mmCIF file of C-alpha atoms in Angstrom:
data_model
loop_
_atom_site.group_PDB
_atom_site.id
_atom_site.type_symbol
_atom_site.label_atom_id
_atom_site.label_comp_id
_atom_site.label_asym_id
_atom_site.label_seq_id
_atom_site.Cartn_x
_atom_site.Cartn_y
_atom_site.Cartn_z
ATOM 1 C CA MET A 1 0.000 0.000 0.000
ATOM 2 C CA VAL A 2 2.747 2.344 0.911
ATOM 3 C CA GLU A 3 4.573 1.504 -2.266
ATOM 4 C CA GLU A 4 1.485 2.214 -4.327
ATOM 5 C CA LEU A 5 1.031 5.591 -2.657
ATOM 6 C CA LEU A 6 4.673 6.388 -3.151
ATOM 7 C CA THR A 7 4.488 5.428 -6.806
ATOM 8 C CA ALA A 8 1.342 7.501 -7.284
ATOM 9 C CA GLY A 9 2.988 10.478 -5.577
ATOM 10 C CA ILE A 10 6.039 10.207 -7.766
ATOM 11 C CA ALA A 11 3.886 9.939 -10.864
ATOM 12 C CA ALA A 12 1.847 12.980 -9.823
ATOM 13 C CA GLY A 13 5.009 14.924 -9.146
ATOM 14 C CA VAL A 14 6.423 13.983 -12.499
ATOM 15 C CA GLY A 15 3.161 14.946 -14.162
ATOM 16 C CA VAL A 16 3.100 18.333 -12.433
ATOM 17 C CA THR A 17 6.726 18.910 -13.358
ATOM 18 C CA VAL A 18 6.047 18.064 -16.972
ATOM 19 C CA TYR A 19 2.972 20.313 -16.977
ATOM 20 C CA VAL A 20 4.879 23.211 -15.457
ATOM 21 C CA VAL A 21 7.733 22.779 -17.915
ATOM 22 C CA ALA A 22 5.287 22.707 -20.810
ATOM 23 C CA ALA A 23 3.274 25.669 -19.529
ATOM 24 C CA ALA A 24 6.074 27.856 -18.298
ATOM 25 C CA ARG A 25 7.012 30.892 -20.363
ATOM 26 C CA VAL A 26 9.355 33.828 -19.742
ATOM 27 C CA VAL A 27 8.562 37.286 -21.100
ATOM 28 C CA LYS A 28 11.549 39.609 -21.267
ATOM 29 C CA GLN A 29 11.578 43.177 -19.991
ATOM 30 C CA TYR A 30 11.296 44.743 -23.473
ATOM 31 C CA GLU A 31 8.520 42.347 -24.597
ATOM 32 C CA ARG A 32 4.810 41.895 -24.060
ATOM 33 C CA GLY A 33 2.982 38.567 -24.333
ATOM 34 C CA LEU A 34 -0.330 37.913 -26.111
ATOM 35 C CA VAL A 35 -2.159 34.676 -25.375
ATOM 36 C CA PHE A 36 -4.342 33.056 -28.022
ATOM 37 C CA ARG A 37 -6.682 30.375 -26.656
ATOM 38 C CA PHE A 38 -8.155 28.281 -29.433
ATOM 39 C CA GLY A 39 -7.258 31.071 -31.804
ATOM 40 C CA ARG A 40 -9.015 33.749 -29.777
ATOM 41 C CA LEU A 41 -7.016 36.607 -28.250
ATOM 42 C CA ARG A 42 -7.189 36.840 -24.506
ATOM 43 C CA GLU A 43 -7.771 40.308 -23.134
ATOM 44 C CA SER A 44 -4.987 40.189 -20.595
ATOM 45 C CA ILE A 45 -1.495 41.021 -21.813
ATOM 46 C CA ARG A 46 1.284 39.141 -20.081
ATOM 47 C CA ARG A 47 3.757 41.427 -18.399
ATOM 48 C CA PRO A 48 7.529 40.808 -18.278
ATOM 49 C CA GLY A 49 8.584 37.907 -16.100
ATOM 50 C CA PHE A 50 7.504 34.297 -15.507
ATOM 51 C CA THR A 51 4.043 33.280 -16.733
ATOM 52 C CA LEU A 52 2.051 30.080 -17.354
ATOM 53 C CA ILE A 53 -0.213 29.050 -20.206
ATOM 54 C CA VAL A 54 -2.341 25.984 -20.826
ATOM 55 C CA PRO A 55 -0.254 23.568 -22.904
ATOM 56 C CA GLY A 56 -1.937 22.536 -26.133
ATOM 57 C CA VAL A 57 -4.674 25.102 -25.668
ATOM 58 C CA ASP A 58 -2.932 28.462 -25.388
ATOM 59 C CA ARG A 59 -0.308 29.932 -27.661
ATOM 60 C CA LEU A 60 1.901 32.788 -26.475
ATOM 61 C CA ARG A 61 2.952 35.452 -28.994
ATOM 62 C CA LYS A 62 5.689 37.822 -27.873
ATOM 63 C CA VAL A 63 5.853 41.369 -29.243
ATOM 64 C CA ASN A 64 9.023 43.466 -29.127
ATOM 65 C CA MET A 65 8.377 46.936 -27.692
ATOM 66 C CA GLN A 66 11.815 48.372 -28.495
ATOM 67 C CA ILE A 67 12.415 51.109 -31.056
ATOM 68 C CA VAL A 68 13.058 49.454 -34.417
ATOM 69 C CA THR A 69 15.463 50.940 -36.942
ATOM 70 C CA LEU A 70 14.131 50.224 -40.418
ATOM 71 C CA PRO A 71 16.265 51.279 -43.414
ATOM 72 C CA VAL A 72 14.238 52.338 -46.446
ATOM 73 C CA PRO A 73 15.752 51.186 -49.767
ATOM 74 C CA ALA A 74 16.856 53.931 -52.149
ATOM 75 C CA GLN A 75 13.952 55.177 -54.216
ATOM 76 C CA GLU A 76 14.443 56.781 -57.623
ATOM 77 C CA GLY A 77 12.114 59.547 -58.699
ATOM 78 C CA ILE A 78 11.778 62.829 -60.548
ATOM 79 C CA THR A 79 11.553 66.014 -58.540
ATOM 80 C CA ARG A 80 9.132 68.826 -59.227
ATOM 81 C CA ASP A 81 11.808 70.673 -61.220
ATOM 82 C CA ASN A 82 12.435 67.579 -63.438
ATOM 83 C CA VAL A 83 15.645 66.247 -61.890
ATOM 84 C CA THR A 84 16.165 62.497 -61.489
ATOM 85 C CA VAL A 85 17.420 61.599 -58.010
ATOM 86 C CA ARG A 86 17.826 58.567 -55.762
ATOM 87 C CA VAL A 87 16.903 59.077 -52.118
ATOM 88 C CA ASP A 88 17.197 56.637 -49.227
ATOM 89 C CA ALA A 89 15.970 57.112 -45.675
ATOM 90 C CA VAL A 90 15.679 55.430 -42.300
ATOM 91 C CA VAL A 91 12.570 55.062 -40.121
ATOM 92 C CA TYR A 92 12.528 54.729 -36.336
ATOM 93 C CA PHE A 93 9.297 53.270 -34.914
ATOM 94 C CA LYS A 94 8.021 51.227 -31.982
ATOM 95 C CA VAL A 95 4.951 49.203 -31.081
ATOM 96 C CA VAL A 96 2.614 50.918 -28.609
ATOM 97 C CA ASP A 97 -0.377 48.550 -28.884
ATOM 98 C CA PRO A 98 0.722 44.888 -29.091
ATOM 99 C CA ALA A 99 -2.799 43.616 -29.802
ATOM 100 C CA ASN A 100 -3.309 45.791 -32.884
ATOM 101 C CA ALA A 101 0.242 45.148 -34.086
ATOM 102 C CA ILE A 102 -0.510 41.411 -34.199
ATOM 103 C CA VAL A 103 -4.216 41.348 -35.069
ATOM 104 C CA ALA A 104 -4.778 44.444 -37.232
ATOM 105 C CA VAL A 105 -1.910 43.841 -39.669
ATOM 106 C CA GLU A 106 -0.234 40.668 -40.870
ATOM 107 C CA ASP A 107 3.366 41.902 -40.590
ATOM 108 C CA TYR A 108 3.722 45.377 -39.171
ATOM 109 C CA ARG A 109 7.436 45.602 -40.100
ATOM 110 C CA PHE A 110 6.749 44.879 -43.748
ATOM 111 C CA ALA A 111 3.757 47.218 -43.733
ATOM 112 C CA VAL A 112 5.781 50.101 -42.301
ATOM 113 C CA SER A 113 8.568 49.444 -44.816
ATOM 114 C CA GLN A 114 6.216 49.544 -47.807
ATOM 115 C CA MET A 115 4.455 52.639 -46.516
ATOM 116 C CA ALA A 116 7.820 54.358 -46.013
ATOM 117 C CA GLN A 117 8.917 53.580 -49.586
ATOM 118 C CA THR A 118 5.648 54.852 -51.042
ATOM 119 C CA SER A 119 5.744 58.023 -48.950
ATOM 120 C CA LEU A 120 9.369 58.637 -49.899
ATOM 121 C CA ARG A 121 8.567 58.482 -53.613
ATOM 122 C CA SER A 122 5.649 60.832 -53.055
ATOM 123 C CA ILE A 123 7.863 63.308 -51.198
ATOM 124 C CA ILE A 124 10.399 63.226 -54.056
ATOM 125 C CA GLY A 125 7.738 64.116 -56.615
ATOM 126 C CA LYS A 126 6.395 67.019 -54.537
ATOM 127 C CA SER A 127 9.742 68.613 -53.696
ATOM 128 C CA ASP A 128 12.374 70.601 -55.566
ATOM 129 C CA LEU A 129 15.998 69.620 -55.735
ATOM 130 C CA ASP A 130 17.032 72.533 -53.526
ATOM 131 C CA ASP A 131 14.601 71.367 -50.839
ATOM 132 C CA LEU A 132 16.026 67.846 -50.904
ATOM 133 C CA LEU A 133 19.542 69.205 -50.490
ATOM 134 C CA SER A 134 19.065 72.031 -47.999
ATOM 135 C CA ASN A 135 15.610 71.816 -46.412
ATOM 136 C CA ARG A 136 15.600 68.232 -45.186
ATOM 137 C CA GLU A 137 14.142 68.981 -41.771
ATOM 138 C CA MET A 138 10.803 70.022 -43.224
ATOM 139 C CA LEU A 139 10.800 67.027 -45.574
ATOM 140 C CA ASN A 140 11.520 64.698 -42.659
ATOM 141 C CA GLN A 141 8.525 66.059 -40.783
ATOM 142 C CA GLY A 142 6.269 65.696 -43.815
ATOM 143 C CA LEU A 143 7.482 62.154 -44.411
ATOM 144 C CA GLU A 144 6.903 61.280 -40.756
ATOM 145 C CA LEU A 145 3.306 62.513 -40.934
ATOM 146 C CA MET A 146 2.639 60.539 -44.110
ATOM 147 C CA ILE A 147 3.879 57.289 -42.546
ATOM 148 C CA ASP A 148 2.394 57.867 -39.097
ATOM 149 C CA SER A 149 -1.184 58.406 -40.302
ATOM 150 C CA PRO A 150 -1.886 54.778 -41.355
ATOM 151 C CA ALA A 151 0.518 53.308 -38.782
ATOM 152 C CA VAL A 152 -1.623 54.521 -35.877
ATOM 153 C CA GLY A 153 -4.248 51.892 -36.672
ATOM 154 C CA TRP A 154 -1.570 49.184 -36.650
ATOM 155 C CA GLY A 155 -0.538 49.917 -33.075
ATOM 156 C CA VAL A 156 2.753 51.410 -34.307
ATOM 157 C CA GLN A 157 4.110 54.845 -33.507
ATOM 158 C CA ILE A 158 6.633 56.509 -35.840
ATOM 159 C CA ASP A 159 9.330 58.009 -33.678
ATOM 160 C CA ARG A 160 11.495 59.680 -36.319
ATOM 161 C CA VAL A 161 12.194 59.666 -40.066
ATOM 162 C CA GLU A 162 15.494 60.820 -41.553
ATOM 163 C CA ILE A 163 16.562 61.199 -45.187
ATOM 164 C CA LYS A 164 20.031 59.691 -45.353
ATOM 165 C CA ASP A 165 21.423 60.516 -48.771
ATOM 166 C CA VAL A 166 20.444 62.110 -52.079
ATOM 167 C CA SER A 167 22.255 60.745 -55.128
ATOM 168 C CA LEU A 168 22.433 62.962 -58.218
ATOM 169 C CA PRO A 169 23.493 62.140 -61.793
ATOM 170 C CA GLU A 170 27.059 63.037 -62.730
ATOM 171 C CA THR A 171 25.885 65.617 -65.277
ATOM 172 C CA MET A 172 23.847 67.362 -62.612
ATOM 173 C CA LYS A 173 26.796 67.344 -60.218
ATOM 174 C CA ARG A 174 29.004 68.986 -62.848
ATOM 175 C CA SER A 175 26.318 71.566 -63.610
ATOM 176 C CA MET A 176 25.938 72.413 -59.942
ATOM 177 C CA ALA A 177 29.708 72.660 -59.585
ATOM 178 C CA ARG A 178 29.876 75.109 -62.498
ATOM 179 C CA GLN A 179 27.017 77.119 -61.051
ATOM 180 C CA ALA A 180 28.706 77.314 -57.657
ATOM 181 C CA GLU A 181 32.007 78.305 -59.287
ATOM 182 C CA ALA A 182 30.311 81.035 -61.319
ATOM 183 C CA ASP A 183 28.568 82.356 -58.210
ATOM 184 C CA ARG A 184 31.847 82.458 -56.283
ATOM 185 C CA GLU A 185 33.558 84.261 -59.174
ATOM 186 C CA ARG A 186 30.711 86.788 -59.320
ATOM 187 C CA ARG A 187 31.006 87.494 -55.606
ATOM 188 C CA ALA A 188 34.791 87.800 -55.921
ATOM 189 C CA ARG A 189 34.441 90.350 -58.725
ATOM 190 C CA VAL A 190 31.883 92.347 -56.774
ATOM 191 C CA ILE A 191 34.164 92.386 -53.744
ATOM 192 C CA ASN A 192 37.135 93.464 -55.871
ATOM 193 C CA ALA A 193 35.099 96.224 -57.498
ATOM 194 C CA ASP A 194 33.921 97.433 -54.101
ATOM 195 C CA ALA A 195 37.497 97.428 -52.859
ATOM 196 C CA GLU A 196 38.638 99.431 -55.898
ATOM 197 C CA LEU A 197 35.850 101.943 -55.302
ATOM 198 C CA GLN A 198 36.822 102.433 -51.678
ATOM 199 C CA ALA A 199 40.514 102.637 -52.613
ATOM 200 C CA SER A 200 39.765 105.280 -55.241
ATOM 201 C CA HIS A 201 37.917 107.391 -52.670
ATOM 202 C CA LYS A 202 40.833 107.146 -50.257
ATOM 203 C CA LEU A 203 43.339 107.938 -53.015
ATOM 204 C CA ALA A 204 41.293 110.966 -54.008
ATOM 205 C CA GLU A 205 41.355 112.200 -50.409
ATOM 206 C CA ALA A 206 45.117 111.563 -50.233
ATOM 207 C CA ALA A 207 45.655 113.457 -53.488
ATOM 208 C CA ALA A 208 43.700 116.394 -52.106
ATOM 209 C CA VAL A 209 45.871 116.453 -48.984
ATOM 210 C CA MET A 210 49.093 116.176 -51.010
ATOM 211 C CA SER A 211 48.006 119.004 -53.294
ATOM 212 C CA ASP A 212 47.695 121.258 -50.236
ATOM 213 C CA GLN A 213 50.997 120.012 -48.740
ATOM 214 C CA PRO A 214 53.487 119.223 -51.540
ATOM 215 C CA ALA A 215 56.068 118.037 -49.006
ATOM 216 C CA ALA A 216 53.810 115.071 -48.192
ATOM 217 C CA LEU A 217 54.437 113.695 -51.685
ATOM 218 C CA GLN A 218 58.182 113.741 -51.118
ATOM 219 C CA LEU A 219 57.784 112.010 -47.727
ATOM 220 C CA ARG A 220 55.625 109.357 -49.343
ATOM 221 C CA LEU A 221 58.285 108.783 -51.986
ATOM 222 C CA LEU A 222 60.931 108.358 -49.303
ATOM 223 C CA GLN A 223 58.727 105.824 -47.501
ATOM 224 C CA THR A 224 58.395 103.842 -50.718
ATOM 225 C CA VAL A 225 62.176 103.818 -51.151
ATOM 226 C CA VAL A 226 62.650 102.573 -47.581
ATOM 227 C CA ALA A 227 60.069 99.799 -48.105
ATOM 228 C CA VAL A 228 61.748 98.636 -51.312
ATOM 229 C CA ALA A 229 65.250 98.800 -49.821
ATOM 230 C CA ALA A 230 64.182 96.602 -46.882
ATOM 231 C CA GLU A 231 63.711 93.636 -49.249
ATOM 232 C CA LYS A 232 67.462 93.660 -50.071
ATOM 233 C CA ASN A 233 66.984 93.614 -53.820
ATOM 234 C CA SER A 234 69.966 93.992 -56.128
ATOM 235 C CA THR A 235 68.043 96.352 -58.394
ATOM 236 C CA LEU A 236 66.240 99.361 -57.043
ATOM 237 C CA VAL A 237 63.585 100.974 -59.227
ATOM 238 C CA LEU A 238 62.907 104.511 -58.040
ATOM 239 C CA PRO A 239 59.747 106.131 -59.391
ATOM 240 C CA PHE A 240 60.077 109.827 -60.048
ATOM 241 C CA PRO A 241 56.661 111.426 -60.210
ATOM 242 C CA VAL A 242 55.946 114.451 -62.308
ATOM 243 C CA GLU A 243 54.399 116.235 -59.325
ATOM 244 C CA LEU A 244 57.799 116.196 -57.600
ATOM 245 C CA LEU A 245 59.341 117.930 -60.602
ATOM 246 C CA ARG A 246 56.650 120.556 -60.433
ATOM 247 C CA PHE A 247 57.281 120.995 -56.713
ATOM 248 C CA LEU A 248 61.034 121.423 -57.296
ATOM 249 C CA GLU A 249 60.324 123.804 -60.123
ATOM 250 C CA ARG A 250 58.228 125.992 -57.869
ATOM 251 C CA ALA A 251 60.731 125.781 -55.011
ATOM 252 C CA THR A 252 63.868 126.684 -57.137
ATOM 253 C CA PRO A 253 64.190 130.417 -58.115
ATOM 254 C CA GLY A 254 64.471 131.091 -61.842
ATOM 255 C CA PRO A 255 67.273 132.963 -63.626
ATOM 256 C CA ASP A 256 65.176 136.116 -63.781
ATOM 257 C CA GLU A 257 64.856 136.184 -59.984
ATOM 258 C CA ALA A 258 68.614 135.497 -59.345
ATOM 259 C CA ALA A 259 70.122 138.547 -61.187
ATOM 260 C CA PRO A 260 68.437 141.755 -62.327
ATOM 261 C CA PRO A 261 68.325 142.306 -66.076
ATOM 262 C CA PRO A 262 70.939 144.728 -67.580
ATOM 263 C CA ALA A 263 69.906 148.301 -68.216
ATOM 264 C CA VAL A 264 69.060 149.014 -71.827
ATOM 265 C CA PRO A 265 70.183 152.484 -72.970
ATOM 266 C CA ALA A 266 67.822 154.805 -74.688
ATOM 267 C CA PRO A 267 68.037 154.720 -78.451
ATOM 268 C CA ASP A 268 68.748 158.469 -78.815
ATOM 269 C CA ALA A 269 71.337 158.743 -76.009
ATOM 270 C CA PRO A 270 74.957 158.160 -76.949
ATOM 271 C CA ALA A 271 76.847 155.259 -75.699
ATOM 272 C CA PRO A 272 78.749 155.923 -72.482
ATOM 273 C CA ASP A 273 82.099 154.970 -73.990
ATOM 274 C CA GLU A 274 81.646 157.153 -77.005
ATOM 275 C CA ALA A 275 80.604 160.119 -74.848
ATOM 276 C CA ALA A 276 83.655 159.757 -72.629
ATOM 277 C CA LEU A 277 86.099 159.623 -75.537
ATOM 278 C CA ALA A 278 84.638 162.508 -77.474
ATOM 279 C CA LEU A 279 86.854 165.648 -77.431
ATOM 280 C CA PRO A 280 85.455 169.220 -77.339
ATOM 281 C CA ASP A 281 85.589 171.136 -80.617
ATOM 282 C CA PRO A 282 88.290 173.953 -80.712
ATOM 283 C CA ASP A 283 87.043 177.512 -80.411
ATOM 284 C CA PRO A 284 87.326 179.093 -83.845
ATOM 285 C CA GLU A 285 87.797 182.585 -82.386
ATOM 286 C CA GLU A 286 90.790 181.613 -80.194
ATOM 287 C CA PRO A 287 94.117 182.323 -81.941
ATOM 288 C CA SER A 288 96.449 179.540 -82.385
ATOM 289 C CA PRO A 289 99.737 179.874 -80.521
#
């Protein structure tokens, strides 16, 4: 009798152990468990940790609640300004309603991927090339709204959408490079012209000052000579401006100012030498000795 009870107890213990092993399930911290009993979803969602189901009757489906990084394959399209481009993106989403993610859609990952590709092609057709290259933040927001609208009913929340890269044809790259080069050259010419205008105004003011003070021109010439001589060149080219010649001409007295002009005798007056040598005529009335 005792042996029979012992055998029955061992058998019951083995049966319970087998049942527990078959019914035991572990739900991880980042997962949620859905129990289907005879194909019907149970209302209770199994929380993380150890849980039990009815073997052969219940089926546990685990749903990952982490943020999923889904790369969107490169999509080729024509922009609104008729430029062919290839754009790829990445979508960050997570499951917020495990029941809808499993029941409402067959494969929520595949559904989000296809919706992202379709929305990306739509964004390409509605945007200009400049927007794709420089205004990506607004395009990311628009793309996120387009994907998030149908994904709400799938129990999925779109966390973020980013456009990764925009590939352009080689001809378009060369055209953009030429355009950028021409724009830089235009700005360089405008800057040079502005600099020349400002320099001309300053030179005009300097010329006005030098015209009032001619010695300033000579001092400026000496400064130029000192600057050239500091480079230790074997040949020294000394400019000699015409204004310096005019200054020296005004500063040096002329021959008329150095000596007074000789006196010119009157045309009727006799020459001084001839007057001094002329002898008086003899008196005709005086007798000769």
